[in-house]
Coordinates of C-alpha atoms and ligand atoms in Angstrom, one line a residue:
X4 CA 123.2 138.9 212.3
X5 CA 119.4 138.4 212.9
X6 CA 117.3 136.0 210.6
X7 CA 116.2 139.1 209.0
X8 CA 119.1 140.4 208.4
X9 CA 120.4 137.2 206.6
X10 CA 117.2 137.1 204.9
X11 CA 118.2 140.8 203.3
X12 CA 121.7 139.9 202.3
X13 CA 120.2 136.9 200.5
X14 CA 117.6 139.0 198.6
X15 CA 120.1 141.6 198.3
X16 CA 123.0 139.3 196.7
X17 CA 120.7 137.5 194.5
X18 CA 119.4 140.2 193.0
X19 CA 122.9 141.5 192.5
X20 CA 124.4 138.2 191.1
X21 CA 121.3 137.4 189.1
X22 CA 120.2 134.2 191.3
X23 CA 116.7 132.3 190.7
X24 CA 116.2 130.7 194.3
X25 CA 113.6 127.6 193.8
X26 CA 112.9 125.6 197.3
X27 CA 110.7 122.4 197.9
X28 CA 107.6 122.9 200.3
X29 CA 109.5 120.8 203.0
X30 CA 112.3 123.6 203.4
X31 CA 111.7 125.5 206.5
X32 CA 110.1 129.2 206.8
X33 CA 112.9 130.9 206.1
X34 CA 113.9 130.1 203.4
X35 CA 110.6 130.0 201.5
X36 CA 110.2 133.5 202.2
X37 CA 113.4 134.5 200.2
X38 CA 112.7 132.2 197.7
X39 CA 111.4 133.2 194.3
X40 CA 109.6 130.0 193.9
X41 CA 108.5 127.3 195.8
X42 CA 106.5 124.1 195.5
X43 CA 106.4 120.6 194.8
X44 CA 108.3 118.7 192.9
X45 CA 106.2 119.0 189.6
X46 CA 105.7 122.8 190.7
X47 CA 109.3 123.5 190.7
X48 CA 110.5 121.0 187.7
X49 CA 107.9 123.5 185.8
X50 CA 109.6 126.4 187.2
X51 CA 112.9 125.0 186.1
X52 CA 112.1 124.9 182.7
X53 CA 111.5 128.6 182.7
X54 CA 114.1 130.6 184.7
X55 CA 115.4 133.1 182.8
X56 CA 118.3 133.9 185.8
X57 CA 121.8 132.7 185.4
X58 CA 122.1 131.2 188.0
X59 CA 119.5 128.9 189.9
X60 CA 120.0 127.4 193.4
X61 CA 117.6 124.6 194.2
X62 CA 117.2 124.4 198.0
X63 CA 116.0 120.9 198.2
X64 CA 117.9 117.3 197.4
X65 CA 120.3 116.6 194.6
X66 CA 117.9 114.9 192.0
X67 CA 115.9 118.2 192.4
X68 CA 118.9 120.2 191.4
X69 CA 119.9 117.8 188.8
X70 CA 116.3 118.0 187.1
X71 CA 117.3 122.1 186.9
X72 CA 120.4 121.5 185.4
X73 CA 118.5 118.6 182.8
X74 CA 115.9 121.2 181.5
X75 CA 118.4 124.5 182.2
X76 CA 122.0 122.8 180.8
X77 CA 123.2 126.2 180.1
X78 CA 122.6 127.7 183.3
X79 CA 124.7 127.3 186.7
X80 CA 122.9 125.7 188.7
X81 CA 123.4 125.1 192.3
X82 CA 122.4 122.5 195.0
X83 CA 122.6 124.2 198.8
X84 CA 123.6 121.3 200.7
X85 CA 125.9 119.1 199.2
X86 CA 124.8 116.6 201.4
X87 CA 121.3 116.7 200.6
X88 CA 120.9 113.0 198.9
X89 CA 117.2 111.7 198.5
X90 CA 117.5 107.8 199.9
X91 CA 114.5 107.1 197.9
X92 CA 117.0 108.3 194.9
X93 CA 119.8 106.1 195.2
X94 CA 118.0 102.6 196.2
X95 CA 117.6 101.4 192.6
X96 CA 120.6 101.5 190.1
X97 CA 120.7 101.7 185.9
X98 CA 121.7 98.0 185.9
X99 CA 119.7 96.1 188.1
X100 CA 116.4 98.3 186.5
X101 CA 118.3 96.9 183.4
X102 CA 118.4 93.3 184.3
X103 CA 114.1 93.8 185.5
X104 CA 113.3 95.3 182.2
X105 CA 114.4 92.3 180.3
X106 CA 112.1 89.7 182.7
X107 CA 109.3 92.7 181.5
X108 CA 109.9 93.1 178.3
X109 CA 106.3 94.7 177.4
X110 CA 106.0 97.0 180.4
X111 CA 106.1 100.8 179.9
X112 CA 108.9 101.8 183.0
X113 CA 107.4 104.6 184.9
X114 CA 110.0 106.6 187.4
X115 CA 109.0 108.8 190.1
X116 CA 111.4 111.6 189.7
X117 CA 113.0 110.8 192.7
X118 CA 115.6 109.0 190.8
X119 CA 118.9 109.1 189.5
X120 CA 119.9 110.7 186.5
X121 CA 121.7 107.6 185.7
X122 CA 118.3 105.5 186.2
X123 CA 116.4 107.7 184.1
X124 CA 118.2 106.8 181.1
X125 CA 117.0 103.5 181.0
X126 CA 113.3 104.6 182.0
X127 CA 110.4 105.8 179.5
X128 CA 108.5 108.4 181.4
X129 CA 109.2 110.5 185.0
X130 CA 105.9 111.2 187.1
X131 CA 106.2 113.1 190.2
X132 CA 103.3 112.3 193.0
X133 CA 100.8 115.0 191.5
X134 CA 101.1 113.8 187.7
X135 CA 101.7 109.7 188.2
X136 CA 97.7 108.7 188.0
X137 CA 97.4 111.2 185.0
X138 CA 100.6 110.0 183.5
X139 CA 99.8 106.1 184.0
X140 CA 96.2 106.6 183.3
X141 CA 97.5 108.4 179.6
X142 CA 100.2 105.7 178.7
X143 CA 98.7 103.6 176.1
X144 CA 100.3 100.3 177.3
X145 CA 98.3 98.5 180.3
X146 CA 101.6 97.1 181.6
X147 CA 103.4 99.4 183.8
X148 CA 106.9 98.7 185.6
X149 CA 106.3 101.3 188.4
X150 CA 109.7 102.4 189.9
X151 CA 111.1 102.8 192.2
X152 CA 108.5 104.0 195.1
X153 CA 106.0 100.7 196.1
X154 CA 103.6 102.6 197.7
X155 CA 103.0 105.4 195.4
X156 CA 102.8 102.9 192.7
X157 CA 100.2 100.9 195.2
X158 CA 98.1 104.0 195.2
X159 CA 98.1 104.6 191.3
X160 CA 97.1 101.0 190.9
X161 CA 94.2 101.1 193.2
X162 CA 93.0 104.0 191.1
X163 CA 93.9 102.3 187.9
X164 CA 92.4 99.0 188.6
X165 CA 92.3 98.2 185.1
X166 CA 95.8 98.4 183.8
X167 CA 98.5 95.5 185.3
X168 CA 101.4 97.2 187.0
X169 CA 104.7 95.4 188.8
X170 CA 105.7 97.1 191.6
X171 CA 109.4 96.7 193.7
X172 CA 110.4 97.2 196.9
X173 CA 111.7 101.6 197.1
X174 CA 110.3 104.0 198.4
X175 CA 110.5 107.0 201.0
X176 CA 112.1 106.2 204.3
X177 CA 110.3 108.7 205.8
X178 CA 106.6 108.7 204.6
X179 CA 106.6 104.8 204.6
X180 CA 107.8 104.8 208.3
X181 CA 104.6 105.8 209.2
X182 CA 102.1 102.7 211.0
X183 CA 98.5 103.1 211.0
X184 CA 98.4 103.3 214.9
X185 CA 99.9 106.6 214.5
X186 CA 96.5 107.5 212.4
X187 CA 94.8 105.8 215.2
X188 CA 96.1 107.8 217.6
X189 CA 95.7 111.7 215.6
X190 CA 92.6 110.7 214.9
X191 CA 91.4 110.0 218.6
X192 CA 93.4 113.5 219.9
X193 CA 91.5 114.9 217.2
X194 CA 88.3 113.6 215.8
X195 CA 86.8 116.6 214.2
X196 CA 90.1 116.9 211.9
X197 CA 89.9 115.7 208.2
X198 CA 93.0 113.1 207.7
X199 CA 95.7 114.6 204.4
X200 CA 97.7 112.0 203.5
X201 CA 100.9 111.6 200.5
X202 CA 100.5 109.1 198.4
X203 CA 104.2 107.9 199.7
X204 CA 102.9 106.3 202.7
X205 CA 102.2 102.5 203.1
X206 CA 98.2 102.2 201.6
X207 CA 97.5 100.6 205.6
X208 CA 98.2 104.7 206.0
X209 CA 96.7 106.5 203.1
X210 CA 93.4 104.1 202.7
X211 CA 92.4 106.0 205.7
X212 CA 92.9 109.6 204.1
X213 CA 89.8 112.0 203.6
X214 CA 92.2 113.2 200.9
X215 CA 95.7 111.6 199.3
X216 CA 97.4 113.7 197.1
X217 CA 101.3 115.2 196.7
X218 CA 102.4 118.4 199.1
X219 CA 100.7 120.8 197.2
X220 CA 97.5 118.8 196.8
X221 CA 97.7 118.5 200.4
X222 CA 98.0 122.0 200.8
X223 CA 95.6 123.2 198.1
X224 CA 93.0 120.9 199.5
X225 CA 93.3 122.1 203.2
X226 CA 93.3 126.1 201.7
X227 CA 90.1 125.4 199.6
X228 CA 88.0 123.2 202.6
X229 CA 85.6 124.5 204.6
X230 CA 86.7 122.2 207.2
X231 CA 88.8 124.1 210.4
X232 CA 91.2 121.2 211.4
X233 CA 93.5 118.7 209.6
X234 CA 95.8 115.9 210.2
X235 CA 98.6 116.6 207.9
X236 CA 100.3 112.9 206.9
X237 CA 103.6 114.4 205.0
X238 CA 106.5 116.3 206.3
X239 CA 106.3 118.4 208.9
X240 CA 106.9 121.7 207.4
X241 CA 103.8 121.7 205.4
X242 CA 101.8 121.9 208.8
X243 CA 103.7 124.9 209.9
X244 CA 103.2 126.8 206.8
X245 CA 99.6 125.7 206.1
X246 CA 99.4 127.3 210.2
X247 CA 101.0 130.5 208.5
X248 CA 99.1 130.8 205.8
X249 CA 95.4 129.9 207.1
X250 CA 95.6 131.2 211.1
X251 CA 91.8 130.8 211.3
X252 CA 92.4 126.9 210.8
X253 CA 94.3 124.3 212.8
X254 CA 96.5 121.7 211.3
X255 CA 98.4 118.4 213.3
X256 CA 101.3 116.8 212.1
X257 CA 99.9 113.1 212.1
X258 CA 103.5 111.9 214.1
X259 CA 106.6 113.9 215.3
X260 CA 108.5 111.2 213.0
X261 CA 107.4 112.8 209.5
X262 CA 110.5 114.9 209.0
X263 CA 113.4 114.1 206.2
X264 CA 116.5 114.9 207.1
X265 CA 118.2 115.7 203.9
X266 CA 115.3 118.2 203.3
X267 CA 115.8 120.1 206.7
X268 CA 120.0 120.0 206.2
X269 CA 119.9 123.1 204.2
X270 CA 119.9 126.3 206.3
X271 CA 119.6 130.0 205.8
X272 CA 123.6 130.3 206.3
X273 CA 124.1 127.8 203.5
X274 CA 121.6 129.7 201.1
X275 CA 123.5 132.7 202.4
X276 CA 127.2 131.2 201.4
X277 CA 125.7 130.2 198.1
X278 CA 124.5 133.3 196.4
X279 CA 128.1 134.8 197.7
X280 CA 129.3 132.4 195.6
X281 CA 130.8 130.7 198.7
X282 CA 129.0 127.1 199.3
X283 CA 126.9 124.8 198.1
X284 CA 127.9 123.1 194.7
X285 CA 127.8 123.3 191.2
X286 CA 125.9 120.5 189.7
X287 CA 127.9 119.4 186.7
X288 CA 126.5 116.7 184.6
X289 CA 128.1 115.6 181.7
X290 CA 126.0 116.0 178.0
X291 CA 125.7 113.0 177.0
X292 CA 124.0 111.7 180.2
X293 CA 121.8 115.1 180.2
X294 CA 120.3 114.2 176.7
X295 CA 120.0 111.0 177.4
X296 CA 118.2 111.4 181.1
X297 CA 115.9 114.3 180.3
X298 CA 113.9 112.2 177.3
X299 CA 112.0 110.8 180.2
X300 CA 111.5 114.5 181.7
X301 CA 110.5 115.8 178.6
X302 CA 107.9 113.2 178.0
X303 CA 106.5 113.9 181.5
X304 CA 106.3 117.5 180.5
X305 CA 104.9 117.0 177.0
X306 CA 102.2 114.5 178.5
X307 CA 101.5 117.4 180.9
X308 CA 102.2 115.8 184.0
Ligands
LIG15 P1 106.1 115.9 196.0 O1 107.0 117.1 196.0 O2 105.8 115.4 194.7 O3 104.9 116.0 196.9 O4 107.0 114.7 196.7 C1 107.3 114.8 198.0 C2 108.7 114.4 198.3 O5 108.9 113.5 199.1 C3 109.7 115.1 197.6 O6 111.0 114.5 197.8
LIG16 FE1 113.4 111.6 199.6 FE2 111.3 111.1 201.3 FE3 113.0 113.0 201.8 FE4 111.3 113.3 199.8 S1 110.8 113.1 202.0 S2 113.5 113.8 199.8 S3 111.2 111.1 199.1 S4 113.5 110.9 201.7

């Protein structure tokens, strides 16, 4: 079968078996383009909250899917690689945020939704990387337990100077891999190009951004600017589809390093096998940890974030 071809199975069968297909902006080409929705995180926990499908296959990482499942319980929903993990996820558990909340006692704990749904249950309020300034900015306490990414936190501190926040060693492998030489370099092999940059990097990275925002900052921003060339410091994919989508404007990916993994392990075969009903799996969460992990969701949602 050619790409295409695939590509009209998948639109076919999900029609036919009444599939919402949601994908994150790092998934590859093909598989935006037979997606119903895709975006950033926020973007697509918003989405979530509103599919009306029965079924609703997240082509992303597993807290993504188990976000659907937390604002959808009653719908099927599906993650297309089972082993699609986040790292960033799994590096802080329920207990040991447990055993830092009691040294903090007065701190408002603020998770990046890259988290478990075990970990949110002991959290107050999820931000994803467009809504954590707002979010912090909003929360009436000045003491914030940021968790579990260092340099995201970093980022909304320096913008929130001041409000006191405690920060702990998480975050993305990927972004925070990233040294400043490699800005050093992009910006020397292209010195006309305005630097994008997600706040997930280390700050020795984003304090050199013309612009830091999440994916779809990034990409709004380079859509909107009158400028014709970019340096785009997030995963790679969002410099191929900002190409796609703006041909008249050039865009570098800052280093040849900025690709995760677990986002690029889902293919169009996978999304293929799962609306057969053939792959993938069923997220399955029990109730109790659903109610008890989506209070943090819902007060992101309900502060607007
Ligand atoms: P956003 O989707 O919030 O930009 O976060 C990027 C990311 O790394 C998702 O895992
Ligand atoms: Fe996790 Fe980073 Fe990959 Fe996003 S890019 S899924 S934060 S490892």
């Amino acid at each position: 079968m050619t790409v295409r071809e695939v590509q009209d199975e998948i639109i076919r069968l999900k029609k036919e078996n009444d599939f919402c297909i949601l994908a994150h902006s790092y998934q590859t080409h093909d598989i935006l383009e037979v997606a119903d929705f895709s975006g950033d995180s926020y973007a697509l926990s918003k989405a979530a909250a509103t599919v009306k499908n029965r079924n609703v296959l997240m082509c992303g990482v597993r807290f993504m899917a188990e976000t659907v499942k937390m604002l959808s319980p009653e719908k099927r929903v599906y993650l297309s690689n089972p082993l699609a993990g986040c790292p960033m996820a799994e590096q802080m558990s329920r207990e040991f945020i447990s055993d830092v909340k009691e040294q903090y006692p007065d701190y408002t704990v603020v998770a990046y939704i890259n988290t478990t749904a075990s970990l949110k249950t002991v959290c107050d309020v999820c931000v994803t990387s467009s809504s954590a300034l707002k979010i912090c900015k909003a929360i009436e306490n000045d003491k914030i337990l940021f968790i579990p990414d260092c340099n995201l936190g970093a980022y909304v501190q320096s913008m929130l100077p001041e409000k006191t926040f405690k920060l702990l060693r998480g975050g993305c492998p990927v972004h925070a891999a990233v040294r400043p030489e490699a800005v050093t370099l992009a910006k020397k092999l292209h010195p006309d190009a305005l630097f994008l940059v997600h706040p997930e990097c280390v700050p020795e990275v984003s304090s050199q951004a013309d612009y830091v925002g999440s994916t779809s900052g990034i990409m709004d921003f380079a859509r909107k600017s009158d400028a014709k060339e970019f340096i785009i410091g997030t995963e790679n994919s969002i410099s191929e589809h900002l190409q796609y989508e703006c041909p008249d404007k050039k865009f570098y990916p800052l280093t040849k390093s900025l690709i995760c993994e677990n986002m690029k392990s889902t293919t169009l075969v996978d999304v293929l096998n799962c609306v057969r009903f053939d792959g993938g799996e069923e997220i399955k969460m029990d109730a109790e940890l659903i109610e008890q992990a989506r209070k943090c969701i819902d007060k992101m949602i309900e502060m607007g974030g």
